[in-house]
PDB file of C-alpha atoms in Angstrom:
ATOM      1  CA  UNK A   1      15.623 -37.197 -22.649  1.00  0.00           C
ATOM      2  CA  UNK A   2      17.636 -36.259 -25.628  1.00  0.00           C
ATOM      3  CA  UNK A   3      18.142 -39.289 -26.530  1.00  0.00           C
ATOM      4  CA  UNK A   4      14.481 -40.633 -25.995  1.00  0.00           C
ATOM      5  CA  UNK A   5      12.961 -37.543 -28.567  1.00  0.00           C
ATOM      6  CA  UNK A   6      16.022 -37.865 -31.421  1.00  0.00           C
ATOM      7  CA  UNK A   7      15.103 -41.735 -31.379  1.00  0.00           C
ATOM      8  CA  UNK A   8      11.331 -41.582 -30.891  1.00  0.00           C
ATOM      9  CA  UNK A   9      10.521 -38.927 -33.581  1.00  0.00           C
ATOM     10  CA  UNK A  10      13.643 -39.984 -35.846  1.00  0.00           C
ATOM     11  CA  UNK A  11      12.060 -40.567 -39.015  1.00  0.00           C
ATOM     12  CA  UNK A  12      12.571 -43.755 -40.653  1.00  0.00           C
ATOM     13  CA  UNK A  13      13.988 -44.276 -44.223  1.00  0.00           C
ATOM     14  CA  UNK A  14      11.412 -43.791 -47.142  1.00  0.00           C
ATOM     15  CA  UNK A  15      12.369 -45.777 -50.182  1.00  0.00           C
ATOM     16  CA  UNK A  16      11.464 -45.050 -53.466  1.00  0.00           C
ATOM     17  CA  UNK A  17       9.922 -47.124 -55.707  1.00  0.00           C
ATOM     18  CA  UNK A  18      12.703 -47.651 -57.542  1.00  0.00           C
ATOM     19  CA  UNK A  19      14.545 -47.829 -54.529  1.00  0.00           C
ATOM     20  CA  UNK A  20      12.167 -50.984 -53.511  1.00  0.00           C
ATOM     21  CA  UNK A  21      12.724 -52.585 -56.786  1.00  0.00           C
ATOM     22  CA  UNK A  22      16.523 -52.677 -56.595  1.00  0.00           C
ATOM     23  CA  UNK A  23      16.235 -53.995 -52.394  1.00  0.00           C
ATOM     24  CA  UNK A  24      13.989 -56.381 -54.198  1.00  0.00           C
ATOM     25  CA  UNK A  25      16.889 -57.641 -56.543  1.00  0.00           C
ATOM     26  CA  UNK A  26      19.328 -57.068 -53.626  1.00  0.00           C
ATOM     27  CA  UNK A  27      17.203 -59.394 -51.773  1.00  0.00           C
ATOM     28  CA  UNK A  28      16.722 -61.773 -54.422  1.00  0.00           C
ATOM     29  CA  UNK A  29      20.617 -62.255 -55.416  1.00  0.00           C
ATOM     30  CA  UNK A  30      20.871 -62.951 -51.216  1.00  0.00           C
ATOM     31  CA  UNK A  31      17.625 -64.204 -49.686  1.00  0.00           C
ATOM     32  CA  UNK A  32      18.893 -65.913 -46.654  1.00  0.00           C
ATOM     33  CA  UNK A  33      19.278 -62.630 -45.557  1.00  0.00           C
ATOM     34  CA  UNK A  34      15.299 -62.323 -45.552  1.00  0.00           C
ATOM     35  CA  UNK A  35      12.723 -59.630 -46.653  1.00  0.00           C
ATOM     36  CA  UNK A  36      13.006 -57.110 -43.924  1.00  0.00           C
ATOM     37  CA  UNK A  37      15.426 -54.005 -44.593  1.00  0.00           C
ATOM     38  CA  UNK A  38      16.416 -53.343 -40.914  1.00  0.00           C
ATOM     39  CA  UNK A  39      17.993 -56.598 -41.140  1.00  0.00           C
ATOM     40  CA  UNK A  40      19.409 -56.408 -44.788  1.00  0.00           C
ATOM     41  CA  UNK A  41      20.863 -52.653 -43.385  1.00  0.00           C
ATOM     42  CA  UNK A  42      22.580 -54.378 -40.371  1.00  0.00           C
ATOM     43  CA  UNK A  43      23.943 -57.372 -42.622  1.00  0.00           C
ATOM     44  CA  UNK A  44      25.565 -54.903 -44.970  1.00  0.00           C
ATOM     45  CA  UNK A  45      26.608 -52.490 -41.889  1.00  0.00           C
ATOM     46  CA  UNK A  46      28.883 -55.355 -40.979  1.00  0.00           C
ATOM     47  CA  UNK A  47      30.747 -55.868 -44.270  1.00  0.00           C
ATOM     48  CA  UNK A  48      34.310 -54.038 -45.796  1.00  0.00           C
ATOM     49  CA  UNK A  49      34.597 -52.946 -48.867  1.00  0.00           C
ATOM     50  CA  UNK A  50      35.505 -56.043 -50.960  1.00  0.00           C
ATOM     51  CA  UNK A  51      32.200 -57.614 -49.428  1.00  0.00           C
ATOM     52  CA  UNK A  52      29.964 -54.873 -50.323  1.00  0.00           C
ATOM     53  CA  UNK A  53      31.733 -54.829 -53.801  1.00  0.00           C
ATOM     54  CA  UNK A  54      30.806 -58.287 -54.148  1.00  0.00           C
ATOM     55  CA  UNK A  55      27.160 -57.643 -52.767  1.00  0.00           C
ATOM     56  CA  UNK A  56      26.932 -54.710 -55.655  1.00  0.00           C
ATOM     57  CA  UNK A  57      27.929 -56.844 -58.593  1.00  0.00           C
ATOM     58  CA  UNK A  58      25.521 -59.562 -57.460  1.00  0.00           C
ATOM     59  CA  UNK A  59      22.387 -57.090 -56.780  1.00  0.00           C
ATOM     60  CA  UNK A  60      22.708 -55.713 -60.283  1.00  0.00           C
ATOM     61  CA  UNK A  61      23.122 -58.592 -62.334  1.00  0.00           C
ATOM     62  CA  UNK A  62      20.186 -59.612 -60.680  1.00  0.00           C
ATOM     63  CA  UNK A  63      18.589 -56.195 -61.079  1.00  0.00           C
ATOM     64  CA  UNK A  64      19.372 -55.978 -64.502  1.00  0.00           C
ATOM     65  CA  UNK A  65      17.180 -59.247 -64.989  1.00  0.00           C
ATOM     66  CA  UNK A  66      14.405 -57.914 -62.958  1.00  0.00           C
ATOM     67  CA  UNK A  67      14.502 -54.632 -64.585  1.00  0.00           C
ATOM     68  CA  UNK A  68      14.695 -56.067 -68.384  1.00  0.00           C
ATOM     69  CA  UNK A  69      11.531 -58.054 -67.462  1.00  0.00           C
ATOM     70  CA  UNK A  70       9.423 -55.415 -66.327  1.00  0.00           C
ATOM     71  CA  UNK A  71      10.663 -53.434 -69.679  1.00  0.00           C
ATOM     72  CA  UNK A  72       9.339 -56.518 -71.898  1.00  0.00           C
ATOM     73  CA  UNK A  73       6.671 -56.863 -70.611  1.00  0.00           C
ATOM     74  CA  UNK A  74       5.444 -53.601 -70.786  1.00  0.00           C
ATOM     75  CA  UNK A  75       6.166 -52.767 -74.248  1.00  0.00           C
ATOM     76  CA  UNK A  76       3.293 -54.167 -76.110  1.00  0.00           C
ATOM     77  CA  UNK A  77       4.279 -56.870 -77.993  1.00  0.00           C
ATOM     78  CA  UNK A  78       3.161 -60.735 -78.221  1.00  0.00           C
ATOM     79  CA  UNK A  79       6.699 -61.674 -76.521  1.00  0.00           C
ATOM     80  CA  UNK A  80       6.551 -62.586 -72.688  1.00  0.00           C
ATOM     81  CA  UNK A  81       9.263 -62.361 -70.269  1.00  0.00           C
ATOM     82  CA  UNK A  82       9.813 -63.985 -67.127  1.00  0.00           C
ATOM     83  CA  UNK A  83      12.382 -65.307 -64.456  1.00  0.00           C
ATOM     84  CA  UNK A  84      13.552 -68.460 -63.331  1.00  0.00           C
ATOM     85  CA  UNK A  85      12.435 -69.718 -59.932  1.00  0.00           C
ATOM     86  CA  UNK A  86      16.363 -69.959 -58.605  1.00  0.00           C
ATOM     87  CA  UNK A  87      18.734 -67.504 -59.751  1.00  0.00           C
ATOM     88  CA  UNK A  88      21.167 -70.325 -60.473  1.00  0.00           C
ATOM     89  CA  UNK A  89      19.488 -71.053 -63.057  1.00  0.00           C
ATOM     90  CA  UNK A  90      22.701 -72.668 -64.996  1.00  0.00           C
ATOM     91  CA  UNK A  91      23.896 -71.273 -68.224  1.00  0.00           C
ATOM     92  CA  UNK A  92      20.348 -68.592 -68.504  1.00  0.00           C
ATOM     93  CA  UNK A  93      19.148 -66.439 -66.730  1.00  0.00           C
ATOM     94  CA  UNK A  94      15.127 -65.297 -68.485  1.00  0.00           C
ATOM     95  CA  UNK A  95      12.925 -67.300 -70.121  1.00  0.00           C
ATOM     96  CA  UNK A  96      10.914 -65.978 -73.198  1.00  0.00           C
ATOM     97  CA  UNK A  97       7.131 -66.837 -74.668  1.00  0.00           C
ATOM     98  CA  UNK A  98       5.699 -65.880 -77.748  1.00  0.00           C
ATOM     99  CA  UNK A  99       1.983 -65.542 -77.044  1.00  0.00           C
ATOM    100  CA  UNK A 100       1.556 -65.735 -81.067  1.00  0.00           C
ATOM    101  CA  UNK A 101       3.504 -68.071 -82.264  1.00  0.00           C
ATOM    102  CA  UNK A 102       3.444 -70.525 -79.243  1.00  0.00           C
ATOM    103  CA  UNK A 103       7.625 -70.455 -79.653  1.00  0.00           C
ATOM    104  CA  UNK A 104       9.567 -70.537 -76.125  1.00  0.00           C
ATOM    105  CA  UNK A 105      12.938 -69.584 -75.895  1.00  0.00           C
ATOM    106  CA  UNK A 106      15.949 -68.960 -73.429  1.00  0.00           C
ATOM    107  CA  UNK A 107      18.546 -66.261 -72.697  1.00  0.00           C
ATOM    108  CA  UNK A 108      21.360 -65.013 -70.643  1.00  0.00           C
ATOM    109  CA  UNK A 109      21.707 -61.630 -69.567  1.00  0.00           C
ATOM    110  CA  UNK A 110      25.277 -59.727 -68.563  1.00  0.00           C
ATOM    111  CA  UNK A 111      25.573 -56.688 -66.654  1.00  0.00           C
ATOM    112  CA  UNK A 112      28.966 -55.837 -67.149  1.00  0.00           C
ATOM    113  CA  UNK A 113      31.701 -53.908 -68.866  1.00  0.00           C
ATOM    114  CA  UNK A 114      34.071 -56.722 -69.085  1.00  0.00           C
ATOM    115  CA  UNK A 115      34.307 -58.672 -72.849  1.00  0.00           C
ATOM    116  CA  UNK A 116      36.070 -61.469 -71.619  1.00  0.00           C
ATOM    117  CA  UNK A 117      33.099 -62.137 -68.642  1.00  0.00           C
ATOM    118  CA  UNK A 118      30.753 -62.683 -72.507  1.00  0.00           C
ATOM    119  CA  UNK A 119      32.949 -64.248 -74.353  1.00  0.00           C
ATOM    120  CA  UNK A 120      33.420 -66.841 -71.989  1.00  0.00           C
ATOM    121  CA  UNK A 121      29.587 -67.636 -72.057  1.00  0.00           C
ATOM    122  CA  UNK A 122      29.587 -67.189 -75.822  1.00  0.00           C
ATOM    123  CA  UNK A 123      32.547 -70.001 -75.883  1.00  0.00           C
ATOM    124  CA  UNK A 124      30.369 -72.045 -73.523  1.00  0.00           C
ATOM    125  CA  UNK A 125      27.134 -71.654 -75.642  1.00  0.00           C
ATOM    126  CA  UNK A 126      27.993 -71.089 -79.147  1.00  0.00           C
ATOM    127  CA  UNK A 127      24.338 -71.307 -79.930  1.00  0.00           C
ATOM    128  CA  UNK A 128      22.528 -69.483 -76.783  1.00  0.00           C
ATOM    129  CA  UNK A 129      20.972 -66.212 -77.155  1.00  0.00           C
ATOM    130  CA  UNK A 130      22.183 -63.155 -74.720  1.00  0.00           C
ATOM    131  CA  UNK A 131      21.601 -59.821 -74.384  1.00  0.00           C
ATOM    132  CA  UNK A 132      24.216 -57.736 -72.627  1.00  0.00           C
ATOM    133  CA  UNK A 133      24.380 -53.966 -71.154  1.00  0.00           C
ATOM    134  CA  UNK A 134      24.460 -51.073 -73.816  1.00  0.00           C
ATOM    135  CA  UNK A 135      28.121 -50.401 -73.037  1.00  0.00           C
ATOM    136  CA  UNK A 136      28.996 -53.830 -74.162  1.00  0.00           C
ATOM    137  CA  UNK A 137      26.057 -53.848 -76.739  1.00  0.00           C
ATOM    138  CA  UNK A 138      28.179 -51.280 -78.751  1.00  0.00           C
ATOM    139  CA  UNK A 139      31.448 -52.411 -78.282  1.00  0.00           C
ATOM    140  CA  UNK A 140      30.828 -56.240 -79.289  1.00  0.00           C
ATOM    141  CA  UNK A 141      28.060 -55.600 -81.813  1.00  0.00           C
ATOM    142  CA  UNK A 142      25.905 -57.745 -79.776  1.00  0.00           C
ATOM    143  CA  UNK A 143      21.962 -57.412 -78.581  1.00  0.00           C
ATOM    144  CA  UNK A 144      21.451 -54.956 -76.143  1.00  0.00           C
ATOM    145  CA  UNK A 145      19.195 -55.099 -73.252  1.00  0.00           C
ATOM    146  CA  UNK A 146      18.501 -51.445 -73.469  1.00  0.00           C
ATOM    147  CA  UNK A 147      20.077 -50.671 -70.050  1.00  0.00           C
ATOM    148  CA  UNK A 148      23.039 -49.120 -69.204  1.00  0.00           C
ATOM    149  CA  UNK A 149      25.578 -50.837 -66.790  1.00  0.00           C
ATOM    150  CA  UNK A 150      27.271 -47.410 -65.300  1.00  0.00           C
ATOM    151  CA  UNK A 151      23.409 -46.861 -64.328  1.00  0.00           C
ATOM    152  CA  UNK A 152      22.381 -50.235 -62.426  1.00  0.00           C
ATOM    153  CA  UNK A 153      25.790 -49.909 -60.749  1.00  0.00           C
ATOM    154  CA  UNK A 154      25.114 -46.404 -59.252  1.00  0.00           C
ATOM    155  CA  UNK A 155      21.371 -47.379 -58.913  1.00  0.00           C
ATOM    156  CA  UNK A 156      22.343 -50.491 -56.624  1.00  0.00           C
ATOM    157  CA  UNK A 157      25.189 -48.714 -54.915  1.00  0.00           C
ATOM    158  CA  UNK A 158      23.234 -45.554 -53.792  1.00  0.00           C
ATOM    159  CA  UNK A 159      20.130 -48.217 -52.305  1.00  0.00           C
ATOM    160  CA  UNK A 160      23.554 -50.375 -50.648  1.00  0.00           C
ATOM    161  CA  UNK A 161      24.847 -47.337 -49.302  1.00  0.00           C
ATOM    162  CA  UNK A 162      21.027 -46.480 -47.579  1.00  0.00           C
ATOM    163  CA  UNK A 163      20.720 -49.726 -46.269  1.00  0.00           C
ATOM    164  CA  UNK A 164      24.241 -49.412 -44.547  1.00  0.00           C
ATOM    165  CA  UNK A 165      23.355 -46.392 -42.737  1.00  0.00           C
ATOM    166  CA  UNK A 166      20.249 -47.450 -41.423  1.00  0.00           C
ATOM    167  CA  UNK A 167      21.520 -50.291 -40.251  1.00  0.00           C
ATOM    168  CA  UNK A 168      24.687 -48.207 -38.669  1.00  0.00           C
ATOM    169  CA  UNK A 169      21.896 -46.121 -36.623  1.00  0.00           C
ATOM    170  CA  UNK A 170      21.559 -46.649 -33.396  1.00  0.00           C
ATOM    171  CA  UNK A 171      18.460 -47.903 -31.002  1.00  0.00           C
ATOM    172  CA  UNK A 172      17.847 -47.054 -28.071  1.00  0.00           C
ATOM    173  CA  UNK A 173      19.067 -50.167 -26.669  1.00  0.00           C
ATOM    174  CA  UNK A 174      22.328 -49.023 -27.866  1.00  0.00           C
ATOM    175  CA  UNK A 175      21.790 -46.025 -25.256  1.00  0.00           C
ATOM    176  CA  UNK A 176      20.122 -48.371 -22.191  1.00  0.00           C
ATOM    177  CA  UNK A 177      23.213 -49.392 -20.248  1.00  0.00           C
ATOM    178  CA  UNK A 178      24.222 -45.604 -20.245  1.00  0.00           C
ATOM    179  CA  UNK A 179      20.949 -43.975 -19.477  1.00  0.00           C
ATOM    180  CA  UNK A 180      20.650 -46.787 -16.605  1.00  0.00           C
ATOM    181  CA  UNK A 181      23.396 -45.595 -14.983  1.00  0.00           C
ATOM    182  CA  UNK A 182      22.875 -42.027 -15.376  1.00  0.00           C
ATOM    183  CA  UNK A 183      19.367 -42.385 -13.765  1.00  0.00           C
ATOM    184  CA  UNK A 184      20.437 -44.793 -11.194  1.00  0.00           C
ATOM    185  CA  UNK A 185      23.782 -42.312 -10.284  1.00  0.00           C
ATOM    186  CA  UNK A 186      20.894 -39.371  -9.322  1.00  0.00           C
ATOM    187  CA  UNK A 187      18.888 -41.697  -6.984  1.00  0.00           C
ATOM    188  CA  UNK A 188      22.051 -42.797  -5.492  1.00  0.00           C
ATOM    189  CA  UNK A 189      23.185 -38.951  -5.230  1.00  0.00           C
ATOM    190  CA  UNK A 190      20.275 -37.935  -3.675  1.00  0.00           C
ATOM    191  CA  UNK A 191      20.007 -40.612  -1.089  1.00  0.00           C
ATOM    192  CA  UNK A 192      23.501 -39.836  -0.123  1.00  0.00           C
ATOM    193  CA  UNK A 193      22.603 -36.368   0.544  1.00  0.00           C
ATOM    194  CA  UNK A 194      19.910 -37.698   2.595  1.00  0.00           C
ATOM    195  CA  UNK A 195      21.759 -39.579   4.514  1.00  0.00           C
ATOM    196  CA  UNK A 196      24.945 -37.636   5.061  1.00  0.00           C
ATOM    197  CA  UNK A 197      22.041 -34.810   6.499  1.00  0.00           C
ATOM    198  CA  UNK A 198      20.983 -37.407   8.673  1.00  0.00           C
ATOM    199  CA  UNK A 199      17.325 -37.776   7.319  1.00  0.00           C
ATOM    200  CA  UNK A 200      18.078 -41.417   7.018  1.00  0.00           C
ATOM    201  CA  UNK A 201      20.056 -44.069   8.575  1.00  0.00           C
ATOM    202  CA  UNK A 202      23.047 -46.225   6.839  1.00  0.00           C
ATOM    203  CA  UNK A 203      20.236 -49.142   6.799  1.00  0.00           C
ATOM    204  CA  UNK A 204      17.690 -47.208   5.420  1.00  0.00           C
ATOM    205  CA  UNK A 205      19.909 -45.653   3.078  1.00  0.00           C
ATOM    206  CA  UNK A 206      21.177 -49.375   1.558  1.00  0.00           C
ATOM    207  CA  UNK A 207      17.392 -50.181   1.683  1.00  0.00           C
ATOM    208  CA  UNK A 208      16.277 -47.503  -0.558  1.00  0.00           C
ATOM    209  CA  UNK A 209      19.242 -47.214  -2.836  1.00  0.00           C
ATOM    210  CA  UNK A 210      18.392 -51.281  -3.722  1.00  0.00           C
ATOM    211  CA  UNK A 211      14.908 -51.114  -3.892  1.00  0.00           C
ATOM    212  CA  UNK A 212      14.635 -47.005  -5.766  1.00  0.00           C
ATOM    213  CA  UNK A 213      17.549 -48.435  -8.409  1.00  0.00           C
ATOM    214  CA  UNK A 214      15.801 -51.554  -9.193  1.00  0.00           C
ATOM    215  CA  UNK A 215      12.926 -49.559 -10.031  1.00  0.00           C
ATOM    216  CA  UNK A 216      14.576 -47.105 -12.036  1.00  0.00           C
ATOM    217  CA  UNK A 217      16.473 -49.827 -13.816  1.00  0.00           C
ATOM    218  CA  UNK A 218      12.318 -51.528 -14.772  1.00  0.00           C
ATOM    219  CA  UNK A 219      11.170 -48.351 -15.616  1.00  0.00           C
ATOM    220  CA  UNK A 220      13.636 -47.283 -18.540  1.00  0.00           C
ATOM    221  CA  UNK A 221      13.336 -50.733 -20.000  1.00  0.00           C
ATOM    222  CA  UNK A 222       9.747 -50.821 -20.404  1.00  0.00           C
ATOM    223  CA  UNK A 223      10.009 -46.944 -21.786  1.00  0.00           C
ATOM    224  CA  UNK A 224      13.006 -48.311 -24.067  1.00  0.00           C
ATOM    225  CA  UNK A 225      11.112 -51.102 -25.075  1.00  0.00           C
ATOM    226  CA  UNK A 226       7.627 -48.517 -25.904  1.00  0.00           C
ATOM    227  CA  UNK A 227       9.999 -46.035 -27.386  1.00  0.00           C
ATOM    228  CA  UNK A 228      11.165 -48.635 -30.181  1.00  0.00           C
ATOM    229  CA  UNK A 229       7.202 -49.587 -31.081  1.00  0.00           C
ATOM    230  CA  UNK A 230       6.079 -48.046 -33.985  1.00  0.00           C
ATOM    231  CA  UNK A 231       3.124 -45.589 -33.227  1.00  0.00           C
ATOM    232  CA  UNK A 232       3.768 -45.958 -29.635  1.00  0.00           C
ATOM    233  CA  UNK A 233       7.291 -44.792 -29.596  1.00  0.00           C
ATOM    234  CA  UNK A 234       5.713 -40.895 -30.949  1.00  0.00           C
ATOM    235  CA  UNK A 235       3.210 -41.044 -27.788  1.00  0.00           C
ATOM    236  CA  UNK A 236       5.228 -42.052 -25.477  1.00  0.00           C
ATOM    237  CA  UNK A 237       8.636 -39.751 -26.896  1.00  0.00           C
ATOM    238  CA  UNK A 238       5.972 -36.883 -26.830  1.00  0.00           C
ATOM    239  CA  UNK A 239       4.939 -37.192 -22.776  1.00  0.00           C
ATOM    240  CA  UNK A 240       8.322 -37.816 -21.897  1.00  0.00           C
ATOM    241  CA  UNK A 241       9.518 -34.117 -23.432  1.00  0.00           C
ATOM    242  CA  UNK A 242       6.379 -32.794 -21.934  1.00  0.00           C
ATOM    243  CA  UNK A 243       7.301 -34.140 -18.465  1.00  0.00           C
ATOM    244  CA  UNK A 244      10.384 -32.597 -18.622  1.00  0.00           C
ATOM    245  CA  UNK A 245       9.371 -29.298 -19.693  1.00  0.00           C
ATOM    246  CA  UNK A 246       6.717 -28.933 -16.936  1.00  0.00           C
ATOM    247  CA  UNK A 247       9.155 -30.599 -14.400  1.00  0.00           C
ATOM    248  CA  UNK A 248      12.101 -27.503 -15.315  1.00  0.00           C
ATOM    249  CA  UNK A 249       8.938 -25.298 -14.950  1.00  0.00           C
ATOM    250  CA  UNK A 250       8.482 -26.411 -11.620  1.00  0.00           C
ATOM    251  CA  UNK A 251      11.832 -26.456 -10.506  1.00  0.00           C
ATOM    252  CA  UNK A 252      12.293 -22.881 -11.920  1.00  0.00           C
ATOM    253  CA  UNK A 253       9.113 -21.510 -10.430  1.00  0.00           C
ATOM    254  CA  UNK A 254      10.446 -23.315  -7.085  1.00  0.00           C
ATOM    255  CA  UNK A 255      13.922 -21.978  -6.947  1.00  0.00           C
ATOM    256  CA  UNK A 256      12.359 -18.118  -7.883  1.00  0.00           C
ATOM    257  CA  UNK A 257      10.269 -18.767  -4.778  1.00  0.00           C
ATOM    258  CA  UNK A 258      12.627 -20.337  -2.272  1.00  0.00           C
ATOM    259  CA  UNK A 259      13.814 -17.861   0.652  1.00  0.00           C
ATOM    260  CA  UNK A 260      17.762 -17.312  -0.133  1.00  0.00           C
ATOM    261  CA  UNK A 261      19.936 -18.478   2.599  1.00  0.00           C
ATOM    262  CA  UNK A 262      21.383 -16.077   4.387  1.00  0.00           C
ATOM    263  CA  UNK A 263      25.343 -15.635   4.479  1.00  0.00           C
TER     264      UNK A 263
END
């Protein structure tokens, strides 16, 4: 029963909205991992630390791209930005229009703190435009994309670190083979007593046990299974803590009345 109301009424994660954006880029730099976050959580649950290292660096550049967008977009000018289809896009990574002019023009964008990670592109593409983090932006007197490395880096690690711990949480499935055989071990108990009192015989006894186990073994599945719908799982959570409550009721109010045996 414990188990049944922590998971039913658990709440589940609320992401901000700049939480969303940065699954979105998280989602974006890996998309065979799909759209839905359980999943993304349980992907990332599985990985060490050079993995998720690797999955942090990969969100932000992409983030950073996402998030430099949105900012040029927004500020008024004639200049458009937008992203590529694929985020292999080789050697840039936004493209630019000039609603005024008609000019189009690409860039690359770094998220880093490393000079040697740009000057590798800038030895590539003596002649391409990019716009790097303000860290860098300062340091190699270059065009900054008004956004601060340090912060996308604790922005995508904090949303990383979310997703891993919902997808560490457990389900209720996690619980079923042990509640099974809790539930089933008090029908067998209480058969036994049966039959040891001689209420039942041995055949009767094997009969029940099969048939009473079986049905215990149905029932929790199907209560598992409504316990992990959404909507459903808060209905059915809340009659289950209501059965037990009036169920220790009775068995209180039957034990105060029982005649005590006597010595």
């Amino acid at each position: 029963m414990a188990v049944a109301a922590k998971l039913a009424f658990e709440a589940s994660p609320n992401f901000s909205e700049s939480e969303l954006a940065t699954i979105a880029a998280i989602q974006r730099a890996h998309p065979f991992v799909g759209t839905d976050t359980e999943a993304l959580g349980q992907w990332l649950a599985g990985m060490d630390e050079g993995q998720i290292a690797g999955v942090v660096s990969n969100a932000k550049g992409v983030l950073h791209e996402m998030e430099f967008v949105r900012l040029e977009n927004e500020d008024g000018d004639s200049v458009h930005a937008a992203l590529f289809a694929a985020t292999n896009q080789p050697g840039f990574d936004i493209q630019f229009m000039d609603a005024a002019t008609g000019e189009a023009w690409q860039a690359q964008l770094k998220a880093s703190d490393s000079a040697a990670y740009v000057q590798a592109w800038l030895d590539e593409y003596p002649d391409g435009e990019i716009l790097v983090t303000e860290e860098l932006a300062a340091r190699l007197d270059l065009p900054g994309s008004g956004l601060h490395n340090a912060e996308l880096t604790a922005r995508t690690s904090d949303v990383v670190d979310r997703l891993q711990e919902a997808g560490d949480d457990d389900t209720l499935w996690d619980y079923f083979p042990g509640l099974a055989t809790a539930s089933i071990g008090l029908v067998a108990w209480e058969l036994n007593r049966r039959y040891q009192r001689g209420d039942i015989d041995f055949a009767r006894f094997r009969w029940l046990l099969l048939k009473t186990t079986g049905l215990k073994a149905a029932k929790l599945a199907l209560l598992t299974t409504a316990l992990m719908i959404p909507g459903l799982n808060v209905a059915t959570g809340a009659a289950l803590v209501a059965s037990m409550i009036f169920s220790g009721a009775d068995l209180i109010r039957r034990s105060a009345t029982r005649p005590a045996r006597s010595a």
